Short mmCIF file of C-alpha atoms and ligand atoms in Angstrom, two decimals:
data_model
loop_
_atom_site.label_atom_id
_atom_site.label_comp_id
_atom_site.label_asym_id
_atom_site.label_seq_id
_atom_site.Cartn_x
_atom_site.Cartn_y
_atom_site.Cartn_z
CA MET A 6 -1.28 -17.39 40.82
CA ASN A 7 2.15 -16.10 39.82
CA HIS A 8 3.49 -16.87 36.35
CA CYS A 9 6.83 -16.41 34.66
CA VAL A 10 7.04 -16.12 30.87
CA VAL A 11 10.40 -16.83 29.30
CA GLY A 12 11.75 -17.30 25.76
CA LEU A 13 13.11 -20.77 25.03
CA GLN A 14 15.03 -20.04 21.82
CA TRP A 15 17.27 -17.10 20.81
CA GLY A 16 14.73 -14.36 21.58
CA ASP A 17 11.81 -12.81 19.68
CA GLU A 18 9.62 -15.85 20.26
CA GLY A 19 6.53 -13.70 20.81
CA LYS A 20 6.86 -13.09 24.57
CA GLY A 21 5.27 -9.64 24.25
CA LYS A 22 2.04 -11.07 22.86
CA VAL A 23 1.89 -13.86 25.46
CA VAL A 24 2.60 -11.49 28.37
CA ASP A 25 -0.04 -9.06 27.09
CA ILE A 26 -2.62 -11.85 26.99
CA LEU A 27 -1.77 -13.19 30.45
CA ALA A 28 -1.60 -9.67 31.91
CA GLU A 29 -5.37 -9.46 31.62
CA HIS A 30 -5.54 -11.63 34.74
CA SER A 31 -2.48 -10.20 36.53
CA ASP A 32 -2.20 -7.34 39.00
CA ILE A 33 1.50 -6.73 38.44
CA VAL A 34 3.90 -7.37 35.54
CA VAL A 35 7.64 -7.38 36.25
CA ARG A 36 10.61 -7.03 33.89
CA TYR A 37 13.55 -8.63 35.71
CA GLY A 38 16.41 -8.73 33.23
CA GLY A 39 17.99 -7.34 30.09
CA GLY A 40 17.55 -3.78 28.93
CA ALA A 41 16.64 -1.88 25.79
CA ASN A 42 18.14 -4.71 23.73
CA ALA A 43 14.71 -6.32 24.13
CA GLY A 44 11.91 -5.50 21.71
CA HIS A 45 8.55 -6.91 22.75
CA THR A 46 5.67 -6.36 20.36
CA VAL A 47 2.14 -5.91 21.61
CA ILE A 48 -0.77 -5.22 19.30
CA VAL A 49 -3.90 -3.63 20.70
CA GLY A 50 -6.59 -3.00 18.10
CA ASP A 51 -4.91 -0.91 15.40
CA SER A 52 -2.00 0.15 17.62
CA ARG A 53 1.33 -1.62 17.57
CA PHE A 54 3.69 -1.10 20.51
CA ALA A 55 7.37 -2.11 20.49
CA LEU A 56 8.34 -2.15 24.14
CA HIS A 57 12.00 -2.17 25.14
CA LEU A 58 11.99 -1.50 28.88
CA LEU A 59 8.43 -1.19 30.05
CA PRO A 60 6.82 -4.54 30.85
CA SER A 61 4.40 -5.68 28.14
CA GLY A 62 1.59 -5.41 30.69
CA SER A 63 1.97 -1.62 30.53
CA VAL A 64 -0.56 -1.28 27.70
CA ARG A 65 -3.28 -2.47 30.10
CA PRO A 66 -4.21 0.62 32.16
CA LYS A 67 -4.89 -1.23 35.44
CA VAL A 68 -1.69 -3.28 35.53
CA ILE A 69 1.07 -2.19 37.92
CA CYS A 70 4.46 -2.26 36.17
CA VAL A 71 7.77 -3.06 37.82
CA ILE A 72 11.26 -2.65 36.39
CA ALA A 73 13.27 -4.70 38.86
CA ASN A 74 16.91 -4.66 39.96
CA GLY A 75 18.14 -7.06 37.26
CA VAL A 76 17.25 -4.69 34.42
CA VAL A 77 19.78 -2.21 33.00
CA VAL A 78 17.81 0.98 32.42
CA ASP A 79 18.52 3.38 29.58
CA PRO A 80 16.61 6.45 30.82
CA ASP A 81 16.48 7.99 27.32
CA VAL A 82 14.69 4.93 25.93
CA LEU A 83 12.43 4.62 28.96
CA GLY A 84 11.41 8.28 28.74
CA THR A 85 10.55 7.96 25.05
CA GLU A 86 8.57 4.82 25.75
CA ILE A 87 6.52 6.45 28.49
CA ASP A 88 5.85 9.42 26.17
CA THR A 89 4.79 7.16 23.30
CA LEU A 90 2.27 5.39 25.50
CA ALA A 91 1.01 8.74 26.84
CA GLN A 92 0.44 9.95 23.26
CA LYS A 93 -1.81 6.95 22.78
CA GLY A 94 -3.74 7.80 25.93
CA ILE A 95 -2.01 5.25 28.20
CA SER A 96 -0.61 6.82 31.35
CA LEU A 97 1.98 5.19 33.64
CA ASP A 98 1.37 7.71 36.43
CA GLY A 99 1.11 5.98 39.78
CA ARG A 100 1.58 2.50 38.37
CA LEU A 101 5.27 2.27 37.49
CA HIS A 102 7.92 1.21 39.99
CA ILE A 103 11.60 1.26 39.07
CA SER A 104 14.11 -0.47 41.31
CA GLU A 105 16.58 1.90 42.91
CA ASN A 106 19.13 -0.92 42.48
CA ALA A 107 18.68 -1.22 38.69
CA HIS A 108 21.86 -0.13 36.92
CA VAL A 109 21.84 2.85 34.55
CA VAL A 110 22.93 2.65 30.91
CA LEU A 111 24.73 5.89 30.03
CA ASP A 112 26.20 7.27 26.80
CA TYR A 113 29.65 5.80 27.43
CA HIS A 114 28.14 2.29 27.61
CA LYS A 115 26.59 2.65 24.17
CA ARG A 116 29.80 4.19 22.83
CA GLU A 117 31.87 1.30 24.21
CA ASP A 118 29.48 -1.29 22.75
CA GLN A 119 29.80 0.36 19.33
CA LEU A 120 33.61 0.82 19.48
CA CYS A 121 34.16 -2.74 20.64
CA GLU A 122 31.93 -4.24 17.95
CA GLU A 123 33.60 -2.12 15.23
CA SER A 124 37.05 -3.15 16.40
CA LEU A 125 36.15 -6.84 16.17
CA GLY A 126 35.30 -6.58 12.47
CA LYS A 127 34.04 -9.90 11.14
CA ASN A 128 34.43 -11.44 14.61
CA LYS A 129 31.90 -9.10 16.19
CA LEU A 130 29.13 -10.55 18.36
CA GLY A 131 26.38 -8.70 16.52
CA THR A 132 25.05 -6.96 19.63
CA THR A 133 22.15 -4.55 19.54
CA VAL A 134 24.66 -1.76 20.39
CA ARG A 135 22.42 -0.63 23.24
CA GLY A 136 25.28 -0.61 25.76
CA ILE A 137 24.05 -3.74 27.49
CA GLY A 138 27.35 -5.65 27.81
CA PRO A 139 29.38 -2.64 29.02
CA CYS A 140 26.72 -1.71 31.61
CA TYR A 141 26.52 -5.25 33.05
CA ALA A 142 30.35 -5.36 33.00
CA ASP A 143 30.41 -2.20 35.13
CA LYS A 144 27.85 -3.76 37.47
CA VAL A 145 30.04 -6.81 38.01
CA GLY A 146 33.17 -4.64 38.25
CA ARG A 147 31.41 -2.38 40.82
CA SER A 148 33.85 0.55 40.96
CA HIS A 149 32.44 2.37 37.90
CA ALA A 150 28.80 1.38 38.26
CA LEU A 151 25.83 3.71 38.73
CA ARG A 152 22.38 2.66 39.85
CA MET A 153 19.04 4.43 39.55
CA GLY A 154 19.20 5.21 43.29
CA ASP A 155 22.41 7.19 42.70
CA LEU A 156 20.29 9.82 40.94
CA ARG A 157 19.06 10.81 44.42
CA ASN A 158 22.31 12.53 45.35
CA LEU A 159 23.42 14.63 42.41
CA GLU A 160 26.43 16.17 44.18
CA VAL A 161 27.97 12.76 44.86
CA LEU A 162 26.97 11.59 41.39
CA LYS A 163 28.74 14.55 39.77
CA THR A 164 32.06 13.69 41.43
CA ARG A 165 31.74 10.00 40.62
CA LEU A 166 30.80 10.70 37.01
CA ARG A 167 33.94 12.83 36.55
CA THR A 168 36.12 9.91 37.67
CA ILE A 169 34.22 7.38 35.57
CA VAL A 170 34.14 9.43 32.38
CA GLU A 171 37.83 10.30 32.75
CA TYR A 172 38.59 6.58 33.07
CA LYS A 173 36.41 5.65 30.09
CA ASN A 174 37.90 8.42 27.93
CA LYS A 175 41.44 7.20 28.63
CA LEU A 176 40.41 3.67 27.79
CA PHE A 177 38.56 4.57 24.57
CA ALA A 178 41.41 6.80 23.38
CA ALA A 179 44.08 4.16 24.06
CA LEU A 180 42.13 1.24 22.60
CA TYR A 181 40.24 2.84 19.75
CA GLY A 182 41.65 6.35 19.30
CA ALA A 183 38.17 7.66 20.13
CA GLU A 184 37.19 11.27 20.85
CA PRO A 185 36.52 12.03 24.55
CA LEU A 186 33.00 12.24 25.96
CA SER A 187 32.00 15.21 28.12
CA ALA A 188 31.37 14.38 31.77
CA ASP A 189 29.42 17.64 32.11
CA ALA A 190 27.09 16.76 29.25
CA ILE A 191 26.41 13.32 30.77
CA PHE A 192 25.85 14.92 34.18
CA GLU A 193 23.31 17.33 32.68
CA LYS A 194 21.43 14.38 31.28
CA CYS A 195 21.54 12.73 34.72
CA GLU A 196 19.98 15.86 36.23
CA SER A 197 17.07 15.51 33.84
CA TYR A 198 16.82 11.76 34.57
CA ALA A 199 16.65 12.55 38.29
CA GLU A 200 13.86 15.04 37.75
CA ARG A 201 11.88 12.63 35.66
CA PHE A 202 12.47 9.24 37.29
CA LEU A 203 12.98 9.82 41.04
CA PRO A 204 9.22 9.70 41.64
CA TYR A 205 9.16 6.14 40.29
CA LEU A 206 12.04 4.77 42.39
CA THR A 207 11.00 2.03 44.78
CA ASP A 208 12.42 -0.81 46.81
CA THR A 209 10.87 -3.22 44.31
CA THR A 210 11.86 -6.34 46.27
CA GLU A 211 9.89 -5.09 49.29
CA PHE A 212 7.02 -4.05 47.02
CA LEU A 213 6.82 -7.47 45.35
CA HIS A 214 6.91 -9.39 48.65
CA GLN A 215 4.27 -7.11 50.16
CA SER A 216 2.11 -7.57 47.07
CA MET A 217 2.41 -11.36 47.28
CA ALA A 218 1.44 -11.24 50.96
CA GLU A 219 -1.67 -9.31 49.90
CA GLY A 220 -2.53 -12.08 47.44
CA LYS A 221 -1.78 -10.10 44.30
CA SER A 222 -1.15 -12.01 41.12
CA ILE A 223 2.27 -11.35 39.57
CA LEU A 224 3.51 -12.02 36.06
CA PHE A 225 7.29 -12.10 35.56
CA GLU A 226 8.32 -11.20 32.02
CA GLY A 227 11.57 -12.58 30.67
CA ALA A 228 13.55 -10.78 28.01
CA GLN A 229 15.73 -12.37 25.30
CA GLY A 230 15.74 -16.17 25.15
CA SER A 231 17.22 -19.00 27.22
CA LEU A 232 19.87 -19.75 24.57
CA LEU A 233 21.16 -16.17 24.95
CA ASP A 234 21.72 -16.76 28.69
CA LEU A 235 25.18 -15.57 29.75
CA ASP A 236 25.98 -18.80 31.60
CA HIS A 237 23.80 -21.39 29.90
CA GLY A 238 23.47 -20.13 26.34
CA THR A 239 25.71 -20.25 23.29
CA PHE A 240 28.56 -18.24 24.82
CA PRO A 241 30.09 -15.90 23.70
CA PHE A 242 27.19 -15.25 21.29
CA VAL A 243 24.82 -14.46 24.13
CA THR A 244 23.61 -11.40 25.97
CA SER A 245 25.15 -10.25 29.25
CA SER A 246 22.43 -11.38 31.66
CA ASN A 247 20.86 -14.66 32.77
CA SER A 248 18.02 -14.51 30.30
CA SER A 249 16.69 -18.01 31.03
CA SER A 250 14.23 -18.40 33.90
CA LEU A 251 17.27 -18.98 36.14
CA GLY A 252 17.78 -15.20 36.09
CA MET A 253 14.34 -14.44 37.46
CA PRO A 254 14.95 -14.83 41.23
CA ALA A 255 18.19 -12.81 41.21
CA GLY A 256 16.67 -10.26 38.86
CA CYS A 257 13.84 -9.29 41.19
CA GLY A 258 14.47 -10.77 44.65
CA VAL A 259 11.55 -13.21 44.46
CA PRO A 260 12.45 -16.91 44.87
CA ALA A 261 11.55 -19.19 41.96
CA LYS A 262 9.38 -21.28 44.28
CA CYS A 263 6.96 -18.35 44.55
CA VAL A 264 6.15 -18.88 40.86
CA ASP A 265 3.25 -21.29 40.29
CA LYS A 266 3.89 -21.79 36.60
CA PHE A 267 6.80 -21.21 34.25
CA ILE A 268 5.55 -20.73 30.71
CA GLY A 269 8.07 -21.08 27.88
CA VAL A 270 7.51 -19.28 24.59
CA ILE A 271 8.68 -20.81 21.30
CA LYS A 272 8.15 -20.17 17.65
CA ALA A 273 7.01 -23.00 15.39
CA TYR A 274 10.46 -22.63 13.76
CA THR A 275 13.69 -20.98 14.96
CA THR A 276 15.18 -17.51 14.50
CA ARG A 277 18.30 -15.81 15.72
CA VAL A 278 19.67 -12.26 15.34
CA GLY A 279 23.38 -11.58 15.47
CA ALA A 280 26.30 -13.98 15.13
CA GLY A 281 26.79 -17.47 16.57
CA PRO A 282 26.19 -21.14 15.82
CA PHE A 283 22.73 -22.08 14.60
CA PRO A 284 22.57 -25.74 13.52
CA VAL A 285 19.10 -25.64 11.95
CA GLU A 286 19.66 -22.41 9.97
CA GLN A 287 18.18 -22.32 6.47
CA ASP A 288 20.22 -19.75 4.60
CA ASN A 289 18.17 -20.46 1.46
CA ASP A 290 14.67 -20.11 -0.06
CA ILE A 291 13.02 -21.77 2.93
CA GLY A 292 14.64 -19.33 5.36
CA GLN A 293 13.60 -16.45 3.11
CA TYR A 294 10.02 -17.77 2.91
CA ILE A 295 9.79 -17.84 6.71
CA ARG A 296 11.43 -14.39 7.00
CA ASP A 297 8.99 -12.82 4.55
CA LYS A 298 5.88 -14.54 5.80
CA GLY A 299 6.71 -14.12 9.50
CA HIS A 300 8.06 -10.54 9.07
CA GLU A 301 11.25 -11.70 10.72
CA TYR A 302 13.05 -8.39 11.06
CA GLY A 303 14.35 -7.20 14.44
CA THR A 304 11.96 -5.18 16.63
CA THR A 305 14.90 -3.25 18.12
CA THR A 306 17.43 -3.00 15.29
CA GLY A 307 15.43 -3.85 12.15
CA ARG A 308 18.06 -6.46 11.18
CA PRO A 309 16.82 -9.45 9.13
CA ARG A 310 16.55 -12.43 11.48
CA ARG A 311 18.30 -15.67 10.57
CA CYS A 312 15.63 -18.36 10.14
CA GLY A 313 15.62 -22.15 10.37
CA TRP A 314 13.62 -25.27 11.19
CA PHE A 315 12.32 -26.06 14.66
CA ASP A 316 15.12 -27.31 16.90
CA ALA A 317 13.70 -29.70 19.51
CA VAL A 318 17.16 -30.39 20.97
CA ALA A 319 17.65 -26.71 21.79
CA VAL A 320 14.12 -26.21 23.16
CA ALA A 321 14.19 -29.42 25.26
CA TYR A 322 17.37 -28.07 26.86
CA SER A 323 15.76 -24.71 27.67
CA VAL A 324 12.73 -26.55 29.09
CA THR A 325 15.03 -28.61 31.33
CA ILE A 326 17.19 -25.81 32.73
CA GLY A 327 14.18 -23.53 33.05
CA ALA A 328 11.77 -25.87 34.90
CA ILE A 329 9.21 -25.04 32.24
CA ASP A 330 5.68 -26.30 32.92
CA SER A 331 3.93 -25.52 29.66
CA VAL A 332 4.61 -23.90 26.35
CA ALA A 333 3.14 -21.19 24.11
CA LEU A 334 3.90 -21.98 20.46
CA MET A 335 3.73 -18.89 18.27
CA HIS A 336 3.74 -18.26 14.52
CA LEU A 337 2.15 -21.57 13.55
CA ASP A 338 0.42 -19.58 10.78
CA THR A 339 3.79 -18.63 9.26
CA LEU A 340 4.52 -22.24 8.24
CA ALA A 341 1.39 -22.57 6.06
CA GLY A 342 2.28 -23.14 2.41
CA LEU A 343 5.45 -25.16 2.97
CA LYS A 344 5.13 -28.63 1.45
CA GLU A 345 7.21 -30.34 4.10
CA LEU A 346 8.36 -29.31 7.55
CA LYS A 347 11.47 -30.53 9.26
CA ILE A 348 12.03 -30.87 12.99
CA CYS A 349 15.50 -31.41 14.39
CA ARG A 350 15.18 -34.26 16.92
CA ALA A 351 18.90 -34.88 17.58
CA TYR A 352 22.37 -33.65 16.68
CA LYS A 353 25.08 -35.75 15.14
CA ILE A 354 28.42 -34.84 16.68
CA ASN A 355 31.53 -36.81 15.76
CA GLY A 356 29.37 -39.60 14.35
CA GLN A 357 27.31 -39.92 17.55
CA GLU A 358 23.67 -38.94 18.00
CA ARG A 359 23.07 -36.65 20.91
CA THR A 360 19.82 -35.20 22.25
CA PHE A 361 21.17 -33.05 25.11
CA PHE A 362 22.03 -29.59 23.77
CA PRO A 363 25.76 -28.85 24.00
CA ALA A 364 25.97 -25.25 25.18
CA ASN A 365 29.63 -25.28 24.25
CA MET A 366 30.58 -23.36 21.16
CA ALA A 367 33.22 -25.74 19.84
CA THR A 368 30.96 -28.79 20.24
CA LEU A 369 27.88 -27.02 18.91
CA ALA A 370 29.78 -25.84 15.86
CA GLN A 371 30.32 -29.51 14.93
CA ALA A 372 26.67 -30.48 15.34
CA SER A 373 24.72 -31.45 12.26
CA PRO A 374 20.96 -31.71 12.75
CA VAL A 375 19.15 -35.03 12.50
CA TYR A 376 15.76 -34.19 11.00
CA GLU A 377 12.44 -35.88 10.77
CA THR A 378 10.07 -34.68 8.06
CA LEU A 379 6.37 -33.99 8.49
CA PRO A 380 3.84 -33.00 5.83
CA GLY A 381 2.88 -29.31 5.71
CA TRP A 382 -0.50 -27.65 5.08
CA ASP A 383 -1.74 -25.02 2.66
CA GLN A 384 -4.76 -23.64 4.44
CA ASP A 385 -4.66 -20.18 6.00
CA ILE A 386 -5.11 -20.74 9.76
CA THR A 387 -5.06 -17.13 10.92
CA GLU A 388 -8.77 -17.15 11.82
CA VAL A 389 -8.78 -20.51 13.63
CA THR A 390 -9.60 -20.27 17.35
CA ASN A 391 -10.12 -23.95 18.17
CA PHE A 392 -7.38 -26.59 18.08
CA GLN A 393 -9.70 -29.16 16.49
CA ASP A 394 -10.34 -26.79 13.57
CA LEU A 395 -6.68 -26.73 12.52
CA PRO A 396 -5.69 -28.87 9.51
CA VAL A 397 -4.70 -32.35 10.69
CA ASN A 398 -1.08 -31.82 9.58
CA ALA A 399 -0.84 -28.66 11.70
CA ARG A 400 -2.23 -30.57 14.72
CA ASP A 401 0.21 -33.42 14.16
CA TYR A 402 3.09 -30.94 13.90
CA VAL A 403 2.17 -29.40 17.28
CA CYS A 404 1.74 -32.83 18.90
CA ARG A 405 5.12 -34.01 17.64
CA ILE A 406 6.79 -30.93 19.13
CA GLU A 407 5.04 -31.66 22.43
CA GLN A 408 6.40 -35.22 22.40
CA LEU A 409 9.93 -34.13 21.62
CA ILE A 410 10.13 -31.38 24.24
CA GLY A 411 8.11 -33.29 26.85
CA ARG A 412 5.73 -30.43 27.75
CA PRO A 413 2.18 -29.52 26.71
CA VAL A 414 1.57 -26.73 24.23
CA THR A 415 -1.28 -24.82 25.89
CA ILE A 416 -1.27 -21.62 23.82
CA ILE A 417 -0.89 -21.44 20.03
CA GLY A 418 -0.33 -18.22 18.08
CA VAL A 419 -1.89 -18.03 14.61
CA GLY A 420 -1.25 -14.32 14.02
CA PRO A 421 0.08 -11.24 15.85
CA LYS A 422 -3.25 -10.04 17.30
CA ARG A 423 -4.63 -10.95 20.71
CA THR A 424 -7.59 -12.70 19.13
CA GLN A 425 -5.38 -14.85 16.89
CA THR A 426 -4.71 -17.29 19.69
CA ILE A 427 -5.79 -20.86 20.44
CA PHE A 428 -6.00 -22.01 24.06
CA ARG A 429 -5.78 -25.73 24.92
CA HIS A 430 -6.14 -27.95 28.02
P1 GDP B 4 9.43 -10.96 21.69
O1 GDP B 4 10.72 -10.24 21.71
O2 GDP B 4 9.55 -12.37 22.15
O3 GDP B 4 8.32 -10.23 22.41
O4 GDP B 4 8.99 -11.04 20.15
P2 GDP B 4 9.04 -9.84 19.09
O5 GDP B 4 7.95 -8.89 19.38
O6 GDP B 4 10.43 -9.29 18.97
O7 GDP B 4 8.78 -10.63 17.74
C1 GDP B 4 7.64 -11.39 17.55
C2 GDP B 4 6.91 -10.89 16.30
O8 GDP B 4 5.95 -11.84 15.91
C3 GDP B 4 6.13 -9.60 16.54
O9 GDP B 4 6.12 -8.86 15.36
C4 GDP B 4 4.73 -10.10 16.88
O10 GDP B 4 3.72 -9.14 16.56
C5 GDP B 4 4.62 -11.29 15.97
N1 GDP B 4 3.80 -12.41 16.45
C6 GDP B 4 3.65 -12.87 17.72
N2 GDP B 4 2.92 -14.01 17.71
C7 GDP B 4 2.62 -14.26 16.42
C8 GDP B 4 1.92 -15.32 15.75
O11 GDP B 4 1.43 -16.28 16.35
N3 GDP B 4 1.84 -15.25 14.37
C9 GDP B 4 2.38 -14.21 13.66
N4 GDP B 4 2.26 -14.23 12.34
N5 GDP B 4 3.04 -13.20 14.27
C10 GDP B 4 3.18 -13.25 15.62
P1 IMO B 5 13.89 -9.97 22.95
O1 IMO B 5 13.60 -9.69 24.40
C1 IMO B 5 16.75 -11.37 19.94
C2 IMO B 5 21.00 -10.74 20.84
C3 IMO B 5 21.69 -9.78 19.90
C4 IMO B 5 23.10 -10.37 19.90
C5 IMO B 5 23.25 -10.83 21.34
C6 IMO B 5 23.98 -9.83 22.22
O2 IMO B 5 13.23 -9.03 22.03
O3 IMO B 5 13.66 -11.40 22.63
P2 IMO B 5 23.28 -7.52 23.33
O4 IMO B 5 22.84 -6.24 22.69
O5 IMO B 5 22.30 -8.12 24.28
O6 IMO B 5 24.65 -7.43 23.92
O7 IMO B 5 23.43 -8.54 22.07
O8 IMO B 5 21.94 -11.02 21.85
N1 IMO B 5 19.77 -10.22 21.47
C7 IMO B 5 18.53 -10.51 21.08
N2 IMO B 5 18.09 -11.26 20.05
N3 IMO B 5 15.86 -10.83 20.80
C8 IMO B 5 16.29 -10.10 21.86
O9 IMO B 5 15.46 -9.64 22.81
C9 IMO B 5 17.68 -9.89 22.01
N4 IMO B 5 18.44 -9.22 22.91
C10 IMO B 5 19.71 -9.43 22.57
O10 IMO B 5 21.11 -9.80 18.62
O11 IMO B 5 23.13 -11.51 19.09
MG1 MG B 6 11.96 -9.15 20.44
#
């Protein structure tokens, strides 16, 4: 069986935990999109890992890890991540494959991300400043792009880097009055990247197809969330890749029909980091309660996450565009203690009720949520392992979400640990 796990909201749904659990029965785990903007948390015993580029299956020593062509690789972050795992006794030797076609995030991408955000002032996108947008822009623009495979020929790379850095320096100076970057310093870093990462470079598309032919079980790990998808999310407040499941085939060269099951991950409420419309946002005591109880602070940037009620309109949309089969609902425990819970079942836009999510900024900005209210529960549910043992109000809440999004909730998170999970059906 091949599975694909993808976030259905604005990211940070708990994909890391779900992938880690499913990786127990997978031979290979593949990251196919995004870059070090992702922060996927996996907890193993007393150890907490925040993974940015390595697939969340990497903490399981027998799992083969693939970073496919759709990922933008920041070699500094990847190196640190491999070292951190090694310090905890987890080696990636012989079980990490990096696509030679994955694009490389270099210092000038991060610099451009920062300069551009600063220049926008209050209109900034609120990016993670990890150089993601500028790197994908270079990929699409082609002439100034560098891929992991380019590290194989350092002589050619040196000449190309000179041209690219000269171009970027002119641009940054003219637009932002910025100090120039040194092409030589970036080249020296590339030499060290080549030494470290060339052994991992693979034709990952060939590897994945060969592995499928051998009957291996593959788990595709999405980054970000479907509503941050460049084409189908809340543009321009999105990331620069197709972060819904629609990005999976292009991001790794495996057709979607090779996936047996698409599993969507949601939180029992909604969060978002960075700017952009967020109809169900609770910028009040309720939002603060969820933020404190759910530790809703960014895994990558530490920023407080914006919190709000569950938005069934948004999730039903992600389910539809993503061909989602079943859903993992995380953080149900976080809602304990709230007297009432609201679920947004429709939007009111220009006096009309609408249940299909408008992924158009101007329309979405006019949407006011139509809520239904359900009773909450007080009991701590963090030790519950059986659906029937949940308080009746918690069960009803899950069942109502299932009805509204039209898919079964088969996994429920009641805490960050592996064991704090309920399996259904
Ligand atoms: P990802 O980006 O989708 O992998 O999610 P993050 O790791 O950025 O954020 C999810 C956070 O919630 C992490 O701190 C997880 O340890 C934590 N978490 C995951 N599932 C649950 C859950 O069911 N309950 C609670 N309380 N925490 C959870
Ligand atoms: P995971 O994989 C939450 C958001 C940023 C910003 C927008 C653009 O952990 O769910 P970018 O740096 O990508 O150009 O920023 O996208 N964003 C995320 N939000 N979780 C993520 O990843 C995110 N990756 C990017 O906050 O609003
Ligand atoms: Mg995250």
